[in-house]
PDB file of C-alpha atoms in Angstrom:
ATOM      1  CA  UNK A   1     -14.610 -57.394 -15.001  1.00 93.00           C
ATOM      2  CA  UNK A   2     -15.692 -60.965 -14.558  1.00 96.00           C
ATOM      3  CA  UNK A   3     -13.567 -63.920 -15.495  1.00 97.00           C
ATOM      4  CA  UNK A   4     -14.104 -67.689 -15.623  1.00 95.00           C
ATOM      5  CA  UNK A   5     -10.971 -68.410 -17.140  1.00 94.00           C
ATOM      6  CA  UNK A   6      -7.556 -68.584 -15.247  1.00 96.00           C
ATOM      7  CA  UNK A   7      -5.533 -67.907 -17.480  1.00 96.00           C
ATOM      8  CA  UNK A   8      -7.230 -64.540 -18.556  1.00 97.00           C
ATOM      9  CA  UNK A   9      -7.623 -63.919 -14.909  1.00 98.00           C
ATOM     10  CA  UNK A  10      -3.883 -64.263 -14.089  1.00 96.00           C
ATOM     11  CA  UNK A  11      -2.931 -61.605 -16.885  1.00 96.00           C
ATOM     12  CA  UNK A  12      -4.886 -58.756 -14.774  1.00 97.00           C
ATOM     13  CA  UNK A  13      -3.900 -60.053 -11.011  1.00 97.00           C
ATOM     14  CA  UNK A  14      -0.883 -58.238 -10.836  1.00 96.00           C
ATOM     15  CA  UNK A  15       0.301 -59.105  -7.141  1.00 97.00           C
ATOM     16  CA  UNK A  16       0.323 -62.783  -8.222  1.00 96.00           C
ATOM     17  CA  UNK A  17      -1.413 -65.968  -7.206  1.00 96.00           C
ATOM     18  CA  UNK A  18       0.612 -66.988  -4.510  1.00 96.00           C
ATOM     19  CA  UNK A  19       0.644 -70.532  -3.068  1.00 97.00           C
ATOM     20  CA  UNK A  20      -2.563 -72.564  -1.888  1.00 98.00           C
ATOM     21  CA  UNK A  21      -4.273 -71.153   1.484  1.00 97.00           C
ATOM     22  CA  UNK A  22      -3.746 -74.751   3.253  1.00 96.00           C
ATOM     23  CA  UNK A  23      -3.506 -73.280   6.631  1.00 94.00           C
ATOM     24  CA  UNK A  24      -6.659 -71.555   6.644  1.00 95.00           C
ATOM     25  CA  UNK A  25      -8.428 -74.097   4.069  1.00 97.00           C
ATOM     26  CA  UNK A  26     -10.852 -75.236   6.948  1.00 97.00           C
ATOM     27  CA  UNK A  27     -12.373 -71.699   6.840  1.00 98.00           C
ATOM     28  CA  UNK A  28     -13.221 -71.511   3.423  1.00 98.00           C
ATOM     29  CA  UNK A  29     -15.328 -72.749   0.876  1.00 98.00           C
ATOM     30  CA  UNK A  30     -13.922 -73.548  -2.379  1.00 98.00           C
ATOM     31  CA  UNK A  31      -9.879 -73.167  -3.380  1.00 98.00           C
ATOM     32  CA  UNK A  32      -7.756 -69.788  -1.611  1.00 98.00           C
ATOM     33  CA  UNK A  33      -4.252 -68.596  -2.681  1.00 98.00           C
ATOM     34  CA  UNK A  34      -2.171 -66.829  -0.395  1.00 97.00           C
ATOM     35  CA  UNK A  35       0.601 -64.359  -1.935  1.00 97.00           C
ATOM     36  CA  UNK A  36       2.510 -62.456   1.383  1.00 96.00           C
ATOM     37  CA  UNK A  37       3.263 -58.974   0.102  1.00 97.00           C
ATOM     38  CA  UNK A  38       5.364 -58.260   3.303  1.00 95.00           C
ATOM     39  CA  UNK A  39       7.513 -59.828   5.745  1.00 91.00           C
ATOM     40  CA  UNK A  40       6.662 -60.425   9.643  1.00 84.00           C
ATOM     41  CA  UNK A  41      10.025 -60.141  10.159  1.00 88.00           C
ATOM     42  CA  UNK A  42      10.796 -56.800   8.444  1.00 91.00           C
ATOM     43  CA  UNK A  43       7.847 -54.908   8.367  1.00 88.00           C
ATOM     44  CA  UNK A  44       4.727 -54.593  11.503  1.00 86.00           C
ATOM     45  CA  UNK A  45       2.398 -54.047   8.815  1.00 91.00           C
ATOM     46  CA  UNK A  46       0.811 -57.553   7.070  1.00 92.00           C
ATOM     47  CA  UNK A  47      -0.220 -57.183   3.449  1.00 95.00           C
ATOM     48  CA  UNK A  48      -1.389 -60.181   1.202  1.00 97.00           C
ATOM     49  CA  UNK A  49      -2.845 -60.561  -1.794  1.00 98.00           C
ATOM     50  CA  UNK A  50      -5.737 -63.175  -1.604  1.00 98.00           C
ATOM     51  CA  UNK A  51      -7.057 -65.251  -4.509  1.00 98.00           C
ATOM     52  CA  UNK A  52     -10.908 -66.679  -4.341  1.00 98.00           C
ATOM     53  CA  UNK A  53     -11.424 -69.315  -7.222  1.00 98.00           C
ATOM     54  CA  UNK A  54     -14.972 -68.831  -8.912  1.00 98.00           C
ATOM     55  CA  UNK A  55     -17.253 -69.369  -5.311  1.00 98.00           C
ATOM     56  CA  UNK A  56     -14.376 -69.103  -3.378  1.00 98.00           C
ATOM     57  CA  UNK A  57     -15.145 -67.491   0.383  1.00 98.00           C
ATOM     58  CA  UNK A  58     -14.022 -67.476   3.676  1.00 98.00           C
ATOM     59  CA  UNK A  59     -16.336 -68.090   6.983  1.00 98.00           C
ATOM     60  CA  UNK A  60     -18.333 -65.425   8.979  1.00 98.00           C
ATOM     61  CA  UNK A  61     -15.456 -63.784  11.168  1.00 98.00           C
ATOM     62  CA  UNK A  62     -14.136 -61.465  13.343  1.00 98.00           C
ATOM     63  CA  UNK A  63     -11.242 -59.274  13.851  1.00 98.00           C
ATOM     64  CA  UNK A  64     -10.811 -58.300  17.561  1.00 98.00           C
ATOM     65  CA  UNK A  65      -8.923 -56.092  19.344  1.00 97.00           C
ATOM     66  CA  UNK A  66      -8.688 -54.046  22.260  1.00 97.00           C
ATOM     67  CA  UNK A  67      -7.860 -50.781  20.354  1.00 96.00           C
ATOM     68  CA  UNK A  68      -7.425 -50.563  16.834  1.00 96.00           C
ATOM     69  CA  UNK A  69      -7.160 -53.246  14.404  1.00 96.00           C
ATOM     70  CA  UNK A  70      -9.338 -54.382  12.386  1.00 97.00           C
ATOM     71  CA  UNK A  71      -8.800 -55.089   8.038  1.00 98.00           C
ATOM     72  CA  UNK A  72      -8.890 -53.378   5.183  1.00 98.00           C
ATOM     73  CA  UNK A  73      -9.329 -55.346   1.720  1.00 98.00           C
ATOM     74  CA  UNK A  74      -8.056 -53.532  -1.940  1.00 98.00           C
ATOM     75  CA  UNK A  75      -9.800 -55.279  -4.433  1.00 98.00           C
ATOM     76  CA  UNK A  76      -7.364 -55.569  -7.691  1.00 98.00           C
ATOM     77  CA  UNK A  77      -8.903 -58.070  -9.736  1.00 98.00           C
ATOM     78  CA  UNK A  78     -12.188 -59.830 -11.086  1.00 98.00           C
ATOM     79  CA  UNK A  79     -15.402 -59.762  -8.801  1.00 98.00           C
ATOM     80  CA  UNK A  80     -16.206 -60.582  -5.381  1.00 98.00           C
ATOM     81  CA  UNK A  81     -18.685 -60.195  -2.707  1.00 98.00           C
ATOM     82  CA  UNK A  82     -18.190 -58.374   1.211  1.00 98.00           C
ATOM     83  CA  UNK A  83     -20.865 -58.921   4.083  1.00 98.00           C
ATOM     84  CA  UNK A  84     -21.588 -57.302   7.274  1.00 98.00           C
ATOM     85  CA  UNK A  85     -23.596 -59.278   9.769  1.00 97.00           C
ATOM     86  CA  UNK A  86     -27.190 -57.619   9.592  1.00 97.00           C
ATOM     87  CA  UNK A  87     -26.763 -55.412   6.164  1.00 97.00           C
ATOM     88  CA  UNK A  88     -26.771 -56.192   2.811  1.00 97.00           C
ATOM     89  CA  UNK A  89     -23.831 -57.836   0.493  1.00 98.00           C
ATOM     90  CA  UNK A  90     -21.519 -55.040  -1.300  1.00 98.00           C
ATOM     91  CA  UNK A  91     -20.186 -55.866  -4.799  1.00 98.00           C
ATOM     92  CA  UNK A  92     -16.426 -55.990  -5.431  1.00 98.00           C
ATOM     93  CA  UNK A  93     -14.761 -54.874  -8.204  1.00 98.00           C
ATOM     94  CA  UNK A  94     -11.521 -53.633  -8.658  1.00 98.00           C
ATOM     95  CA  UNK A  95     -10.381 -50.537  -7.218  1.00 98.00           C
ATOM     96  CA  UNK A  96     -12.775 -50.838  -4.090  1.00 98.00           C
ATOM     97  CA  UNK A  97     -11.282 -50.351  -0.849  1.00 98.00           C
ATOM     98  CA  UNK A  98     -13.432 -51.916   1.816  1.00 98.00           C
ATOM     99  CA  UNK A  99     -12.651 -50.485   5.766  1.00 98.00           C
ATOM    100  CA  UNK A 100     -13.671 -53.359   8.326  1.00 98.00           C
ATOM    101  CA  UNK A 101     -13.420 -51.985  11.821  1.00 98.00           C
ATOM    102  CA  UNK A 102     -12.687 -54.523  14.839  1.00 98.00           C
ATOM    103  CA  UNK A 103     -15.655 -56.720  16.692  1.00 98.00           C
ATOM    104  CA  UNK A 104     -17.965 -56.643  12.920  1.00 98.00           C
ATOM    105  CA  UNK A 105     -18.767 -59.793  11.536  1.00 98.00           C
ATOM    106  CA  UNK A 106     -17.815 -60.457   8.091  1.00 98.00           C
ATOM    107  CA  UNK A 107     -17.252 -62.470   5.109  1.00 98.00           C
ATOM    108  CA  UNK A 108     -15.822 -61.671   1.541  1.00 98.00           C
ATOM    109  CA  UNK A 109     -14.793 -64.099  -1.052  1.00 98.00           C
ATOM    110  CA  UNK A 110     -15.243 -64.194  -5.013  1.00 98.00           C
ATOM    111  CA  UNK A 111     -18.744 -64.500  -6.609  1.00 98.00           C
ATOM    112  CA  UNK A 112     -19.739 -67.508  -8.163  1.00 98.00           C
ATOM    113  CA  UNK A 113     -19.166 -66.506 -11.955  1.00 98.00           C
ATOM    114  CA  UNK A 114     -15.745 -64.839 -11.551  1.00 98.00           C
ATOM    115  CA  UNK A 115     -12.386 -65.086 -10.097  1.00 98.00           C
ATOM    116  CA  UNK A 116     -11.255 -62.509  -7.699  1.00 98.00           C
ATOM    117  CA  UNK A 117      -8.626 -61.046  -5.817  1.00 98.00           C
ATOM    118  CA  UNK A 118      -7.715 -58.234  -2.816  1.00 98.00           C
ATOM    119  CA  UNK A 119      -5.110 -57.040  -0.920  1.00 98.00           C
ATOM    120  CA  UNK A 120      -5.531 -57.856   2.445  1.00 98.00           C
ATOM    121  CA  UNK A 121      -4.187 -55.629   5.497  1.00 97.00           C
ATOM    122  CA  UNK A 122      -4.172 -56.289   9.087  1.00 94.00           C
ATOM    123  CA  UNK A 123      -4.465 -53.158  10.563  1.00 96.00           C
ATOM    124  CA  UNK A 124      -2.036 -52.895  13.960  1.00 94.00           C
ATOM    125  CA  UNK A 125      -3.732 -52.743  17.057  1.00 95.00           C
ATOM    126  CA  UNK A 126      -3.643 -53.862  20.842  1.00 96.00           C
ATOM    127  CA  UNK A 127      -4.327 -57.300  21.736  1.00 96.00           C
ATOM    128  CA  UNK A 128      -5.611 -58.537  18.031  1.00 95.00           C
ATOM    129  CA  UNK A 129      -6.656 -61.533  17.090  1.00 94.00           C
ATOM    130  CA  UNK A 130      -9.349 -63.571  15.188  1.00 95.00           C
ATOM    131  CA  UNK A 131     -12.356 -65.141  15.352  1.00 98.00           C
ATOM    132  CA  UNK A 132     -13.683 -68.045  12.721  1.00 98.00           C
ATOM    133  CA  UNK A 133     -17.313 -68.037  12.726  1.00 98.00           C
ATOM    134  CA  UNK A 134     -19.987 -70.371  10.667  1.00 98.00           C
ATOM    135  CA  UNK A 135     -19.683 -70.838   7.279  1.00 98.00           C
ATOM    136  CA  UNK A 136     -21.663 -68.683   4.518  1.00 98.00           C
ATOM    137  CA  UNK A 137     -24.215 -71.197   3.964  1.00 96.00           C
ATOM    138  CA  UNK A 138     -25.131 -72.030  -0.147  1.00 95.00           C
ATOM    139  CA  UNK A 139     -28.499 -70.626   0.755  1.00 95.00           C
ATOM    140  CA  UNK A 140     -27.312 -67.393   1.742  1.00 95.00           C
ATOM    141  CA  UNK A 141     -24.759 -67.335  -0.780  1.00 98.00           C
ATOM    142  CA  UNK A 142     -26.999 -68.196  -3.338  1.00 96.00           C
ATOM    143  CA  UNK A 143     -29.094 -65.028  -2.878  1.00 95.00           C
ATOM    144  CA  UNK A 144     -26.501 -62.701  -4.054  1.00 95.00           C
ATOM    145  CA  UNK A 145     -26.762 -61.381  -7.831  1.00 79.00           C
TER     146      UNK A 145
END
């Protein structure tokens, strides 16, 4: 289900809005929230639920890793958009689990009509990290229906 308004939009994303996504602002278009699910500190496994305003997404990138890693997104609420590098765009709706293995490019973020939010996970792996990438350009975004 789409939604344009907030406050409608808040009712249905149950893991919460978190705070703004300031330290990773410079790799999206549009306004992020950021709602840690799990601690660091307590638990190896990093979940977050991630909130796109309306147009909201994040740059091309990569997950690397030497073995394993990679991220998988649940998507819990409103509508969004995931892209592999050479294939077509994938609609999000809630209760889609995407699987993003290391070394593919990516992007995912909300579509332009809707709010939308997923559960993030960084899956554990040897020698991770990640790689920020171009932005999704308004052209290419714009394609999408």
């Amino acid at each position: 289900m789409k939604f344009m308004n907030k406050e409608d939009f808040d009712k249905e994303n149950v893991f919460g809005l978190g705070a703004e996504n300031t330290a990773f602002a410079q790799y999206f278009i549009g306004q992020s929230y950021l709602n840690p699910l799990t601690d660091m500190k307590k638990c190896p496994l990093f979940l977050a639920n991630v909130t796109f305003e309306p147009g909201c997404r994040n740059n091309w990138h990569i997950h690397h890793a030497k073995s394993g890693g990679g991220q998988i997104l649940i998507c819990t609420a409103g509508e969004g958009w995931y892209q592999e590098e050479g294939k077509e765009a994938v609609s999000l709706t809630p209760g889609t689990v995407i699987t993003i293995p290391a070394e593919v490019k990516h992007w995912h973020g909300a579509k332009a009509d809707s709010w939308f939010s997923h559960i993030a996970i960084e899956v554990p792996g040897e020698e991770t990290g990640n790689e920020w990438c171009e932005p999704v350009t308004d052209e290419e975004y714009g394609k999408l229906q």
